[in-house]
Amino acid sequence: QVQVVESGGGLVQAGGSLRLSCAASGSITSINTMGWYRQAPGNQRELVATITSGSSTNYADSVKGRFTISRDNAKRTAYLQMNSLKPEDTAVYYCNVLGRNYFKSFNLWGQGTQVTVSS
């Protein structure tokens, strides 16, 4: 069984920084893409950033230049460094992991971590 757990959310003032972590554990053969998504109240879940196994990255336009996604393959962990935070970044942030568990692929979400940016 594979699990995905996020951590690092919290309350921060506008202009501040937070670092989120996403750790995958369990019977994992390989991990392909890891990504961060967010969902604000009343909104649909949206892409924030993704990173492939080859470290290619993709960002939403709204976070380019402020957020940085990275990963440590040995630790099966992805990170999201968020700088210059704005009140509109307030949301529940979810980690998504695509990979393989021996004979089958998986697409798993974490439970989410709340990020609140005060003005």
GROMACS .gro file of C-alpha atoms in nm:
model
  119
    1GLN     CA    1   0.000   0.000   0.000
    2VAL     CA    2   0.120   0.349  -0.087
    3GLN     CA    3   0.061   0.659   0.123
    4VAL     CA    4   0.112   1.028   0.051
    5VAL     CA    5   0.146   1.271   0.340
    6GLU     CA    6   0.183   1.649   0.321
    7SER     CA    7   0.320   1.878   0.590
    8GLY     CA    8   0.436   2.234   0.637
    9GLY     CA    9   0.121   2.441   0.603
   10GLY     CA   10   0.027   2.718   0.840
   11LEU     CA   11  -0.055   3.084   0.886
   12VAL     CA   12   0.178   3.348   0.746
   13GLN     CA   13   0.161   3.719   0.673
   14ALA     CA   14   0.158   3.849   0.320
   15GLY     CA   15   0.512   3.863   0.184
   16GLY     CA   16   0.621   3.572   0.399
   17SER     CA   17   0.739   3.224   0.310
   18LEU     CA   18   0.641   2.863   0.375
   19ARG     CA   19   0.785   2.530   0.268
   20LEU     CA   20   0.556   2.234   0.207
   21SER     CA   21   0.673   1.873   0.202
   22CYS     CA   22   0.512   1.569   0.041
   23ALA     CA   23   0.638   1.223   0.132
   24ALA     CA   24   0.538   0.903  -0.044
   25SER     CA   25   0.584   0.573   0.137
   26GLY     CA   26   0.499   0.206   0.102
   27SER     CA   27   0.548  -0.048  -0.175
   28ILE     CA   28   0.677   0.177  -0.451
   29THR     CA   29   0.871   0.062  -0.753
   30SER     CA   30   0.910   0.404  -0.913
   31ILE     CA   31   0.772   0.756  -0.889
   32ASN     CA   32   0.708   0.957  -1.203
   33THR     CA   33   0.547   1.297  -1.159
   34MET     CA   34   0.491   1.465  -0.825
   35GLY     CA   35   0.275   1.772  -0.810
   36TRP     CA   36   0.114   2.032  -0.592
   37TYR     CA   37  -0.243   2.148  -0.638
   38ARG     CA   38  -0.457   2.382  -0.434
   39GLN     CA   39  -0.823   2.443  -0.368
   40ALA     CA   40  -0.967   2.759  -0.218
   41PRO     CA   41  -1.323   2.768  -0.077
   42GLY     CA   42  -1.576   2.778  -0.358
   43ASN     CA   43  -1.311   2.711  -0.623
   44GLN     CA   44  -1.205   2.407  -0.817
   45ARG     CA   45  -0.876   2.236  -0.744
   46GLU     CA   46  -0.604   2.389  -0.959
   47LEU     CA   47  -0.250   2.306  -1.058
   48VAL     CA   48   0.027   2.485  -0.872
   49ALA     CA   49   0.341   2.304  -0.988
   50THR     CA   50   0.464   1.964  -1.104
   51ILE     CA   51   0.803   1.796  -1.131
   52THR     CA   52   0.892   1.486  -1.329
   53SER     CA   53   1.137   1.212  -1.240
   54GLY     CA   54   1.385   1.391  -1.463
   55SER     CA   55   1.327   1.716  -1.269
   56SER     CA   56   1.139   1.896  -1.544
   57THR     CA   57   0.908   2.148  -1.383
   58ASN     CA   58   0.582   2.319  -1.471
   59TYR     CA   59   0.418   2.609  -1.287
   60ALA     CA   60   0.089   2.790  -1.288
   61ASP     CA   61   0.133   3.144  -1.418
   62SER     CA   62   0.007   3.282  -1.087
   63VAL     CA   63   0.302   3.136  -0.893
   64LYS     CA   64   0.588   3.164  -1.142
   65GLY     CA   65   0.883   3.344  -0.991
   66ARG     CA   66   0.750   3.302  -0.637
   67PHE     CA   67   0.717   2.924  -0.586
   68THR     CA   68   0.979   2.656  -0.648
   69ILE     CA   69   0.909   2.283  -0.665
   70SER     CA   70   1.186   2.031  -0.602
   71ARG     CA   71   1.221   1.666  -0.513
   72ASP     CA   72   1.454   1.425  -0.337
   73ASN     CA   73   1.417   1.092  -0.514
   74ALA     CA   74   1.604   0.900  -0.246
   75LYS     CA   75   1.357   1.025   0.015
   76ARG     CA   76   1.057   0.998  -0.220
   77THR     CA   77   0.973   1.351  -0.117
   78ALA     CA   78   0.869   1.663  -0.304
   79TYR     CA   79   0.892   2.016  -0.171
   80LEU     CA   80   0.719   2.342  -0.254
   81GLN     CA   81   0.905   2.654  -0.146
   82MET     CA   82   0.658   2.942  -0.142
   83ASN     CA   83   0.794   3.295  -0.123
   84SER     CA   84   0.630   3.636  -0.146
   85LEU     CA   85   0.300   3.485  -0.042
   86LYS     CA   86  -0.021   3.670  -0.117
   87PRO     CA   87  -0.365   3.645   0.044
   88GLU     CA   88  -0.492   3.487  -0.279
   89ASP     CA   89  -0.254   3.194  -0.219
   90THR     CA   90  -0.475   3.092   0.073
   91ALA     CA   91  -0.604   2.740   0.006
   92VAL     CA   92  -0.573   2.376   0.099
   93TYR     CA   93  -0.266   2.244  -0.079
   94TYR     CA   94  -0.269   1.884  -0.199
   95CYS     CA   95   0.015   1.666  -0.318
   96ASN     CA   96  -0.035   1.425  -0.607
   97VAL     CA   97   0.198   1.135  -0.684
   98LEU     CA   98   0.205   0.924  -1.001
   99GLY     CA   99   0.408   0.608  -0.988
  100ARG     CA  100   0.421   0.232  -1.003
  101ASN     CA  101   0.369  -0.032  -0.736
  102TYR     CA  102   0.531  -0.340  -0.885
  103PHE     CA  103   0.275  -0.448  -1.146
  104LYS     CA  104   0.038  -0.155  -1.151
  105SER     CA  105   0.044   0.220  -1.165
  106PHE     CA  106  -0.102   0.448  -0.901
  107ASN     CA  107  -0.230   0.805  -0.883
  108LEU     CA  108  -0.260   0.915  -0.522
  109TRP     CA  109  -0.353   1.232  -0.335
  110GLY     CA  110  -0.252   1.337   0.011
  111GLN     CA  111  -0.496   1.462   0.272
  112GLY     CA  112  -0.409   1.827   0.215
  113THR     CA  113  -0.245   2.095   0.424
  114GLN     CA  114  -0.395   2.437   0.492
  115VAL     CA  115  -0.205   2.749   0.391
  116THR     CA  116  -0.347   3.079   0.512
  117VAL     CA  117  -0.194   3.413   0.413
  118SER     CA  118  -0.312   3.715   0.607
  119SER     CA  119  -0.307   4.066   0.462
   0.00000   0.00000   0.00000
